[in-house]
Amino acid sequence: MQKLKNITSRAIPLPVENIDTDQIIPARFLKSIDKKGFGENLFRDWRYDVQSHLPNPSFVLNNPAYSGQILVAGNNFGCGSSREHAAWAMTDYGFKVVISSFFADIFKGNALNNGLLPVKVSEGFLKEILADITQDPEKEITVDVEKQTVAFGGRSENFEIDSYKKICLINGYDDIDFLISRKQAITEFEMKTQKIYEN
């Protein structure tokens, strides 16, 4: 995974509540076990007309005014099924952060395991961000993983993140990478343990 210590980026507003994983990546596209390529079908049924398969000009990802590596969504993002492919689609499209006032637990875990940072903010702060970036797409948001802050327009809020997942994000580790990084400490522990049993 890529390291994610802090990011300053424009953001894409998606003020829809209860976005489930089937909307993030429809089930008919879950045939691959390779993480690459899912970004092409992110929000497929919203991005493209079902009949013509042409881009839907009213959907925000098809609006050239909006761009960035941060998605700002409505409350209860990632609900529904437990498919990890939803996080794969988000990261493959280019998102590094998704901001909401609530995340489904399984999606949150899948996101963190795949280098996508879910940032939970208060409902009031979320509404302010959505309103401002909708009106001015060039405004930027700064997310600092080390300080656990999200800053926007002179305002900021702290967000919670599991301490282990924080270490992994900052260093670009998956679970195996983390274990490898602790190899020396593990070896020293095993040697001490062995000596205890030998005595």
JSON list of C-alpha atoms in Angstrom, two decimals:
[
{"chain": "A", "resi": 1, "resn": "MET", "atom": "CA", "xyz": [0.00, 0.00, 0.00]},
{"chain": "A", "resi": 2, "resn": "GLN", "atom": "CA", "xyz": [1.03, 3.61, -0.47]},
{"chain": "A", "resi": 3, "resn": "LYS", "atom": "CA", "xyz": [1.91, 5.69, 2.56]},
{"chain": "A", "resi": 4, "resn": "LEU", "atom": "CA", "xyz": [-0.76, 8.12, 3.72]},
{"chain": "A", "resi": 5, "resn": "LYS", "atom": "CA", "xyz": [0.48, 10.63, 6.28]},
{"chain": "A", "resi": 6, "resn": "ASN", "atom": "CA", "xyz": [-1.42, 13.71, 5.17]},
{"chain": "A", "resi": 7, "resn": "ILE", "atom": "CA", "xyz": [-3.21, 14.86, 2.08]},
{"chain": "A", "resi": 8, "resn": "THR", "atom": "CA", "xyz": [-4.45, 18.19, 0.77]},
{"chain": "A", "resi": 9, "resn": "SER", "atom": "CA", "xyz": [-6.82, 17.84, -2.14]},
{"chain": "A", "resi": 10, "resn": "ARG", "atom": "CA", "xyz": [-9.92, 19.15, -3.80]},
{"chain": "A", "resi": 11, "resn": "ALA", "atom": "CA", "xyz": [-12.94, 17.01, -3.03]},
{"chain": "A", "resi": 12, "resn": "ILE", "atom": "CA", "xyz": [-15.95, 15.50, -4.77]},
{"chain": "A", "resi": 13, "resn": "PRO", "atom": "CA", "xyz": [-19.35, 15.98, -3.09]},
{"chain": "A", "resi": 14, "resn": "LEU", "atom": "CA", "xyz": [-21.83, 13.10, -3.04]},
{"chain": "A", "resi": 15, "resn": "PRO", "atom": "CA", "xyz": [-24.54, 14.21, -0.59]},
{"chain": "A", "resi": 16, "resn": "VAL", "atom": "CA", "xyz": [-26.48, 10.96, -0.63]},
{"chain": "A", "resi": 17, "resn": "GLU", "atom": "CA", "xyz": [-27.27, 9.04, 2.55]},
{"chain": "A", "resi": 18, "resn": "ASN", "atom": "CA", "xyz": [-27.15, 5.25, 2.97]},
{"chain": "A", "resi": 19, "resn": "ILE", "atom": "CA", "xyz": [-24.89, 4.57, -0.02]},
{"chain": "A", "resi": 20, "resn": "ASP", "atom": "CA", "xyz": [-24.55, 0.81, 0.03]},
{"chain": "A", "resi": 21, "resn": "THR", "atom": "CA", "xyz": [-21.77, -1.34, -1.36]},
{"chain": "A", "resi": 22, "resn": "ASP", "atom": "CA", "xyz": [-23.95, -2.50, -4.28]},
{"chain": "A", "resi": 23, "resn": "GLN", "atom": "CA", "xyz": [-24.12, 1.11, -5.46]},
{"chain": "A", "resi": 24, "resn": "ILE", "atom": "CA", "xyz": [-20.40, 1.59, -4.91]},
{"chain": "A", "resi": 25, "resn": "ILE", "atom": "CA", "xyz": [-19.63, -1.49, -7.04]},
{"chain": "A", "resi": 26, "resn": "PRO", "atom": "CA", "xyz": [-22.59, -3.50, -8.42]},
{"chain": "A", "resi": 27, "resn": "ALA", "atom": "CA", "xyz": [-22.53, -7.26, -7.86]},
{"chain": "A", "resi": 28, "resn": "ARG", "atom": "CA", "xyz": [-22.30, -8.09, -11.56]},
{"chain": "A", "resi": 29, "resn": "PHE", "atom": "CA", "xyz": [-18.75, -6.71, -11.62]},
{"chain": "A", "resi": 30, "resn": "LEU", "atom": "CA", "xyz": [-17.40, -8.89, -8.82]},
{"chain": "A", "resi": 31, "resn": "LYS", "atom": "CA", "xyz": [-15.96, -11.60, -11.05]},
{"chain": "A", "resi": 32, "resn": "SER", "atom": "CA", "xyz": [-12.30, -10.72, -10.59]},
{"chain": "A", "resi": 33, "resn": "ILE", "atom": "CA", "xyz": [-10.07, -11.36, -7.58]},
{"chain": "A", "resi": 34, "resn": "ASP", "atom": "CA", "xyz": [-7.51, -8.83, -8.85]},
{"chain": "A", "resi": 35, "resn": "LYS", "atom": "CA", "xyz": [-7.89, -5.46, -7.15]},
{"chain": "A", "resi": 36, "resn": "LYS", "atom": "CA", "xyz": [-7.18, -3.55, -10.35]},
{"chain": "A", "resi": 37, "resn": "GLY", "atom": "CA", "xyz": [-9.87, -2.48, -12.80]},
{"chain": "A", "resi": 38, "resn": "PHE", "atom": "CA", "xyz": [-12.74, -2.00, -10.37]},
{"chain": "A", "resi": 39, "resn": "GLY", "atom": "CA", "xyz": [-12.47, 1.80, -10.56]},
{"chain": "A", "resi": 40, "resn": "GLU", "atom": "CA", "xyz": [-13.94, 1.71, -14.06]},
{"chain": "A", "resi": 41, "resn": "ASN", "atom": "CA", "xyz": [-17.24, 0.54, -12.57]},
{"chain": "A", "resi": 42, "resn": "LEU", "atom": "CA", "xyz": [-17.29, 2.62, -9.39]},
{"chain": "A", "resi": 43, "resn": "PHE", "atom": "CA", "xyz": [-20.88, 3.87, -8.95]},
{"chain": "A", "resi": 44, "resn": "ARG", "atom": "CA", "xyz": [-21.56, 2.28, -12.34]},
{"chain": "A", "resi": 45, "resn": "ASP", "atom": "CA", "xyz": [-25.36, 2.53, -12.22]},
{"chain": "A", "resi": 46, "resn": "TRP", "atom": "CA", "xyz": [-25.17, 6.22, -11.30]},
{"chain": "A", "resi": 47, "resn": "ARG", "atom": "CA", "xyz": [-22.31, 7.15, -13.63]},
{"chain": "A", "resi": 48, "resn": "TYR", "atom": "CA", "xyz": [-23.82, 5.62, -16.76]},
{"chain": "A", "resi": 49, "resn": "ASP", "atom": "CA", "xyz": [-27.26, 5.46, -18.33]},
{"chain": "A", "resi": 50, "resn": "VAL", "atom": "CA", "xyz": [-28.60, 1.93, -17.98]},
{"chain": "A", "resi": 51, "resn": "GLN", "atom": "CA", "xyz": [-29.98, 1.84, -21.54]},
{"chain": "A", "resi": 52, "resn": "SER", "atom": "CA", "xyz": [-27.38, 3.72, -23.60]},
{"chain": "A", "resi": 53, "resn": "HIS", "atom": "CA", "xyz": [-24.37, 3.03, -21.34]},
{"chain": "A", "resi": 54, "resn": "LEU", "atom": "CA", "xyz": [-23.29, 6.63, -21.96]},
{"chain": "A", "resi": 55, "resn": "PRO", "atom": "CA", "xyz": [-22.02, 8.79, -19.08]},
{"chain": "A", "resi": 56, "resn": "ASN", "atom": "CA", "xyz": [-24.77, 10.40, -17.04]},
{"chain": "A", "resi": 57, "resn": "PRO", "atom": "CA", "xyz": [-23.96, 14.13, -17.19]},
{"chain": "A", "resi": 58, "resn": "SER", "atom": "CA", "xyz": [-25.88, 14.84, -13.99]},
{"chain": "A", "resi": 59, "resn": "PHE", "atom": "CA", "xyz": [-23.70, 12.54, -11.86]},
{"chain": "A", "resi": 60, "resn": "VAL", "atom": "CA", "xyz": [-20.90, 14.31, -10.03]},
{"chain": "A", "resi": 61, "resn": "LEU", "atom": "CA", "xyz": [-18.07, 12.02, -11.18]},
{"chain": "A", "resi": 62, "resn": "ASN", "atom": "CA", "xyz": [-18.92, 13.01, -14.74]},
{"chain": "A", "resi": 63, "resn": "ASN", "atom": "CA", "xyz": [-18.81, 16.72, -13.93]},
{"chain": "A", "resi": 64, "resn": "PRO", "atom": "CA", "xyz": [-15.40, 18.12, -14.99]},
{"chain": "A", "resi": 65, "resn": "ALA", "atom": "CA", "xyz": [-15.73, 20.89, -12.41]},
{"chain": "A", "resi": 66, "resn": "TYR", "atom": "CA", "xyz": [-15.12, 18.39, -9.61]},
{"chain": "A", "resi": 67, "resn": "SER", "atom": "CA", "xyz": [-11.94, 16.42, -9.04]},
{"chain": "A", "resi": 68, "resn": "GLY", "atom": "CA", "xyz": [-9.71, 15.25, -6.21]},
{"chain": "A", "resi": 69, "resn": "GLN", "atom": "CA", "xyz": [-8.67, 12.30, -4.08]},
{"chain": "A", "resi": 70, "resn": "ILE", "atom": "CA", "xyz": [-11.27, 12.93, -1.37]},
{"chain": "A", "resi": 71, "resn": "LEU", "atom": "CA", "xyz": [-14.91, 11.88, -1.58]},
{"chain": "A", "resi": 72, "resn": "VAL", "atom": "CA", "xyz": [-17.36, 13.64, 0.76]},
{"chain": "A", "resi": 73, "resn": "ALA", "atom": "CA", "xyz": [-20.50, 11.54, 1.13]},
{"chain": "A", "resi": 74, "resn": "GLY", "atom": "CA", "xyz": [-23.73, 11.57, 3.09]},
{"chain": "A", "resi": 75, "resn": "ASN", "atom": "CA", "xyz": [-24.41, 9.73, 6.34]},
{"chain": "A", "resi": 76, "resn": "ASN", "atom": "CA", "xyz": [-24.06, 5.92, 6.63]},
{"chain": "A", "resi": 77, "resn": "PHE", "atom": "CA", "xyz": [-21.60, 5.33, 3.81]},
{"chain": "A", "resi": 78, "resn": "GLY", "atom": "CA", "xyz": [-20.75, 1.74, 2.85]},
{"chain": "A", "resi": 79, "resn": "CYS", "atom": "CA", "xyz": [-23.76, -0.03, 4.33]},
{"chain": "A", "resi": 80, "resn": "GLY", "atom": "CA", "xyz": [-25.12, -3.27, 2.86]},
{"chain": "A", "resi": 81, "resn": "SER", "atom": "CA", "xyz": [-23.04, -6.33, 2.00]},
{"chain": "A", "resi": 82, "resn": "SER", "atom": "CA", "xyz": [-19.52, -6.94, 3.23]},
{"chain": "A", "resi": 83, "resn": "ARG", "atom": "CA", "xyz": [-17.82, -6.99, -0.18]},
{"chain": "A", "resi": 84, "resn": "GLU", "atom": "CA", "xyz": [-14.22, -5.82, -0.01]},
{"chain": "A", "resi": 85, "resn": "HIS", "atom": "CA", "xyz": [-14.49, -4.90, -3.68]},
{"chain": "A", "resi": 86, "resn": "ALA", "atom": "CA", "xyz": [-16.16, -1.62, -2.67]},
{"chain": "A", "resi": 87, "resn": "ALA", "atom": "CA", "xyz": [-12.91, -0.43, -1.12]},
{"chain": "A", "resi": 88, "resn": "TRP", "atom": "CA", "xyz": [-10.96, -1.77, -4.12]},
{"chain": "A", "resi": 89, "resn": "ALA", "atom": "CA", "xyz": [-13.15, 0.25, -6.49]},
{"chain": "A", "resi": 90, "resn": "MET", "atom": "CA", "xyz": [-12.68, 3.43, -4.45]},
{"chain": "A", "resi": 91, "resn": "THR", "atom": "CA", "xyz": [-8.89, 3.15, -4.33]},
{"chain": "A", "resi": 92, "resn": "ASP", "atom": "CA", "xyz": [-8.58, 2.01, -7.95]},
{"chain": "A", "resi": 93, "resn": "TYR", "atom": "CA", "xyz": [-10.54, 5.08, -9.04]},
{"chain": "A", "resi": 94, "resn": "GLY", "atom": "CA", "xyz": [-8.05, 7.25, -7.15]},
{"chain": "A", "resi": 95, "resn": "PHE", "atom": "CA", "xyz": [-9.71, 8.09, -3.84]},
{"chain": "A", "resi": 96, "resn": "LYS", "atom": "CA", "xyz": [-7.50, 8.10, -0.75]},
{"chain": "A", "resi": 97, "resn": "VAL", "atom": "CA", "xyz": [-10.02, 9.50, 1.75]},
{"chain": "A", "resi": 98, "resn": "VAL", "atom": "CA", "xyz": [-13.79, 9.33, 2.16]},
{"chain": "A", "resi": 99, "resn": "ILE", "atom": "CA", "xyz": [-15.50, 11.66, 4.61]},
{"chain": "A", "resi": 100, "resn": "SER", "atom": "CA", "xyz": [-18.90, 10.99, 6.15]},
{"chain": "A", "resi": 101, "resn": "SER", "atom": "CA", "xyz": [-20.72, 11.34, 9.46]},
{"chain": "A", "resi": 102, "resn": "PHE", "atom": "CA", "xyz": [-21.06, 7.55, 9.79]},
{"chain": "A", "resi": 103, "resn": "PHE", "atom": "CA", "xyz": [-19.56, 4.44, 8.18]},
{"chain": "A", "resi": 104, "resn": "ALA", "atom": "CA", "xyz": [-20.74, 0.85, 8.22]},
{"chain": "A", "resi": 105, "resn": "ASP", "atom": "CA", "xyz": [-18.25, -1.09, 10.35]},
{"chain": "A", "resi": 106, "resn": "ILE", "atom": "CA", "xyz": [-17.38, -3.74, 7.77]},
{"chain": "A", "resi": 107, "resn": "PHE", "atom": "CA", "xyz": [-16.78, -1.17, 5.04]},
{"chain": "A", "resi": 108, "resn": "LYS", "atom": "CA", "xyz": [-14.64, 0.85, 7.44]},
{"chain": "A", "resi": 109, "resn": "GLY", "atom": "CA", "xyz": [-12.47, -2.18, 8.16]},
{"chain": "A", "resi": 110, "resn": "ASN", "atom": "CA", "xyz": [-12.18, -3.09, 4.48]},
{"chain": "A", "resi": 111, "resn": "ALA", "atom": "CA", "xyz": [-11.25, 0.49, 3.62]},
{"chain": "A", "resi": 112, "resn": "LEU", "atom": "CA", "xyz": [-8.47, 0.67, 6.20]},
{"chain": "A", "resi": 113, "resn": "ASN", "atom": "CA", "xyz": [-7.13, -2.71, 5.07]},
{"chain": "A", "resi": 114, "resn": "ASN", "atom": "CA", "xyz": [-6.80, -1.35, 1.53]},
{"chain": "A", "resi": 115, "resn": "GLY", "atom": "CA", "xyz": [-5.27, 2.06, 2.15]},
{"chain": "A", "resi": 116, "resn": "LEU", "atom": "CA", "xyz": [-8.50, 4.06, 2.02]},
{"chain": "A", "resi": 117, "resn": "LEU", "atom": "CA", "xyz": [-9.01, 6.33, 5.03]},
{"chain": "A", "resi": 118, "resn": "PRO", "atom": "CA", "xyz": [-12.61, 6.70, 6.28]},
{"chain": "A", "resi": 119, "resn": "VAL", "atom": "CA", "xyz": [-12.87, 9.99, 8.19]},
{"chain": "A", "resi": 120, "resn": "LYS", "atom": "CA", "xyz": [-15.89, 10.34, 10.45]},
{"chain": "A", "resi": 121, "resn": "VAL", "atom": "CA", "xyz": [-16.90, 13.93, 11.22]},
{"chain": "A", "resi": 122, "resn": "SER", "atom": "CA", "xyz": [-19.88, 15.53, 12.92]},
{"chain": "A", "resi": 123, "resn": "GLU", "atom": "CA", "xyz": [-23.08, 15.97, 10.93]},
{"chain": "A", "resi": 124, "resn": "GLY", "atom": "CA", "xyz": [-22.78, 19.76, 11.17]},
{"chain": "A", "resi": 125, "resn": "PHE", "atom": "CA", "xyz": [-19.21, 19.81, 9.87]},
{"chain": "A", "resi": 126, "resn": "LEU", "atom": "CA", "xyz": [-20.15, 17.41, 7.07]},
{"chain": "A", "resi": 127, "resn": "LYS", "atom": "CA", "xyz": [-22.98, 19.67, 5.94]},
{"chain": "A", "resi": 128, "resn": "GLU", "atom": "CA", "xyz": [-20.64, 22.67, 5.91]},
{"chain": "A", "resi": 129, "resn": "ILE", "atom": "CA", "xyz": [-18.07, 20.84, 3.79]},
{"chain": "A", "resi": 130, "resn": "LEU", "atom": "CA", "xyz": [-20.68, 19.53, 1.35]},
{"chain": "A", "resi": 131, "resn": "ALA", "atom": "CA", "xyz": [-22.25, 22.95, 0.93]},
{"chain": "A", "resi": 132, "resn": "ASP", "atom": "CA", "xyz": [-18.93, 24.73, 0.43]},
{"chain": "A", "resi": 133, "resn": "ILE", "atom": "CA", "xyz": [-17.33, 22.32, -2.05]},
{"chain": "A", "resi": 134, "resn": "THR", "atom": "CA", "xyz": [-20.58, 22.06, -4.02]},
{"chain": "A", "resi": 135, "resn": "GLN", "atom": "CA", "xyz": [-20.57, 25.83, -4.40]},
{"chain": "A", "resi": 136, "resn": "ASP", "atom": "CA", "xyz": [-16.81, 26.14, -4.93]},
{"chain": "A", "resi": 137, "resn": "PRO", "atom": "CA", "xyz": [-15.24, 22.97, -6.39]},
{"chain": "A", "resi": 138, "resn": "GLU", "atom": "CA", "xyz": [-11.73, 24.42, -6.12]},
{"chain": "A", "resi": 139, "resn": "LYS", "atom": "CA", "xyz": [-11.73, 24.49, -2.31]},
{"chain": "A", "resi": 140, "resn": "GLU", "atom": "CA", "xyz": [-9.32, 22.04, -0.71]},
{"chain": "A", "resi": 141, "resn": "ILE", "atom": "CA", "xyz": [-9.50, 19.80, 2.35]},
{"chain": "A", "resi": 142, "resn": "THR", "atom": "CA", "xyz": [-6.47, 18.79, 4.41]},
{"chain": "A", "resi": 143, "resn": "VAL", "atom": "CA", "xyz": [-6.46, 15.47, 6.24]},
{"chain": "A", "resi": 144, "resn": "ASP", "atom": "CA", "xyz": [-3.56, 14.84, 8.64]},
{"chain": "A", "resi": 145, "resn": "VAL", "atom": "CA", "xyz": [-3.38, 11.19, 9.67]},
{"chain": "A", "resi": 146, "resn": "GLU", "atom": "CA", "xyz": [-0.66, 11.72, 12.26]},
{"chain": "A", "resi": 147, "resn": "LYS", "atom": "CA", "xyz": [-2.57, 14.50, 14.03]},
{"chain": "A", "resi": 148, "resn": "GLN", "atom": "CA", "xyz": [-5.94, 12.88, 13.25]},
{"chain": "A", "resi": 149, "resn": "THR", "atom": "CA", "xyz": [-7.43, 16.13, 12.00]},
{"chain": "A", "resi": 150, "resn": "VAL", "atom": "CA", "xyz": [-9.46, 17.18, 8.99]},
{"chain": "A", "resi": 151, "resn": "ALA", "atom": "CA", "xyz": [-9.24, 20.89, 8.16]},
{"chain": "A", "resi": 152, "resn": "PHE", "atom": "CA", "xyz": [-11.35, 22.93, 5.80]},
{"chain": "A", "resi": 153, "resn": "GLY", "atom": "CA", "xyz": [-12.04, 26.63, 5.35]},
{"chain": "A", "resi": 154, "resn": "GLY", "atom": "CA", "xyz": [-10.33, 27.65, 8.58]},
{"chain": "A", "resi": 155, "resn": "ARG", "atom": "CA", "xyz": [-12.20, 25.03, 10.61]},
{"chain": "A", "resi": 156, "resn": "SER", "atom": "CA", "xyz": [-11.03, 21.62, 11.75]},
{"chain": "A", "resi": 157, "resn": "GLU", "atom": "CA", "xyz": [-12.21, 18.50, 13.58]},
{"chain": "A", "resi": 158, "resn": "ASN", "atom": "CA", "xyz": [-10.45, 15.52, 15.05]},
{"chain": "A", "resi": 159, "resn": "PHE", "atom": "CA", "xyz": [-11.30, 12.02, 13.90]},
{"chain": "A", "resi": 160, "resn": "GLU", "atom": "CA", "xyz": [-10.79, 8.62, 15.47]},
{"chain": "A", "resi": 161, "resn": "ILE", "atom": "CA", "xyz": [-8.66, 5.86, 13.97]},
{"chain": "A", "resi": 162, "resn": "ASP", "atom": "CA", "xyz": [-7.47, 2.55, 15.37]},
{"chain": "A", "resi": 163, "resn": "SER", "atom": "CA", "xyz": [-3.85, 2.99, 16.51]},
{"chain": "A", "resi": 164, "resn": "TYR", "atom": "CA", "xyz": [-2.67, -0.12, 14.65]},
{"chain": "A", "resi": 165, "resn": "LYS", "atom": "CA", "xyz": [-4.34, 0.93, 11.40]},
{"chain": "A", "resi": 166, "resn": "LYS", "atom": "CA", "xyz": [-2.87, 4.41, 11.83]},
{"chain": "A", "resi": 167, "resn": "ILE", "atom": "CA", "xyz": [0.64, 2.92, 11.93]},
{"chain": "A", "resi": 168, "resn": "CYS", "atom": "CA", "xyz": [-0.14, 0.85, 8.84]},
{"chain": "A", "resi": 169, "resn": "LEU", "atom": "CA", "xyz": [-1.48, 3.82, 6.85]},
{"chain": "A", "resi": 170, "resn": "ILE", "atom": "CA", "xyz": [1.40, 6.13, 7.75]},
{"chain": "A", "resi": 171, "resn": "ASN", "atom": "CA", "xyz": [3.98, 3.50, 6.78]},
{"chain": "A", "resi": 172, "resn": "GLY", "atom": "CA", "xyz": [2.11, 1.97, 3.84]},
{"chain": "A", "resi": 173, "resn": "TYR", "atom": "CA", "xyz": [1.91, -1.42, 5.56]},
{"chain": "A", "resi": 174, "resn": "ASP", "atom": "CA", "xyz": [-0.56, -4.22, 5.07]},
{"chain": "A", "resi": 175, "resn": "ASP", "atom": "CA", "xyz": [-0.76, -6.82, 7.87]},
{"chain": "A", "resi": 176, "resn": "ILE", "atom": "CA", "xyz": [2.16, -8.84, 6.48]},
{"chain": "A", "resi": 177, "resn": "ASP", "atom": "CA", "xyz": [4.32, -5.75, 6.01]},
{"chain": "A", "resi": 178, "resn": "PHE", "atom": "CA", "xyz": [3.69, -4.81, 9.64]},
{"chain": "A", "resi": 179, "resn": "LEU", "atom": "CA", "xyz": [4.79, -8.23, 10.87]},
{"chain": "A", "resi": 180, "resn": "ILE", "atom": "CA", "xyz": [7.94, -8.03, 8.75]},
{"chain": "A", "resi": 181, "resn": "SER", "atom": "CA", "xyz": [8.69, -4.60, 10.22]},
{"chain": "A", "resi": 182, "resn": "ARG", "atom": "CA", "xyz": [8.58, -6.19, 13.69]},
{"chain": "A", "resi": 183, "resn": "LYS", "atom": "CA", "xyz": [10.80, -9.11, 12.74]},
{"chain": "A", "resi": 184, "resn": "GLN", "atom": "CA", "xyz": [13.69, -8.14, 15.03]},
{"chain": "A", "resi": 185, "resn": "ALA", "atom": "CA", "xyz": [11.42, -7.60, 18.03]},
{"chain": "A", "resi": 186, "resn": "ILE", "atom": "CA", "xyz": [9.67, -10.93, 17.38]},
{"chain": "A", "resi": 187, "resn": "THR", "atom": "CA", "xyz": [13.00, -12.73, 17.09]},
{"chain": "A", "resi": 188, "resn": "GLU", "atom": "CA", "xyz": [14.25, -11.20, 20.35]},
{"chain": "A", "resi": 189, "resn": "PHE", "atom": "CA", "xyz": [11.03, -12.18, 22.11]},
{"chain": "A", "resi": 190, "resn": "GLU", "atom": "CA", "xyz": [11.29, -15.75, 20.85]},
{"chain": "A", "resi": 191, "resn": "MET", "atom": "CA", "xyz": [14.90, -16.00, 22.04]},
{"chain": "A", "resi": 192, "resn": "LYS", "atom": "CA", "xyz": [13.97, -14.74, 25.51]},
{"chain": "A", "resi": 193, "resn": "THR", "atom": "CA", "xyz": [11.05, -17.14, 25.68]},
{"chain": "A", "resi": 194, "resn": "GLN", "atom": "CA", "xyz": [13.23, -20.04, 24.61]},
{"chain": "A", "resi": 195, "resn": "LYS", "atom": "CA", "xyz": [15.77, -19.25, 27.34]},
{"chain": "A", "resi": 196, "resn": "ILE", "atom": "CA", "xyz": [13.01, -19.16, 29.96]},
{"chain": "A", "resi": 197, "resn": "TYR", "atom": "CA", "xyz": [11.81, -22.64, 28.95]},
{"chain": "A", "resi": 198, "resn": "GLU", "atom": "CA", "xyz": [15.36, -23.98, 28.80]},
{"chain": "A", "resi": 199, "resn": "ASN", "atom": "CA", "xyz": [15.98, -22.84, 32.38]}
]
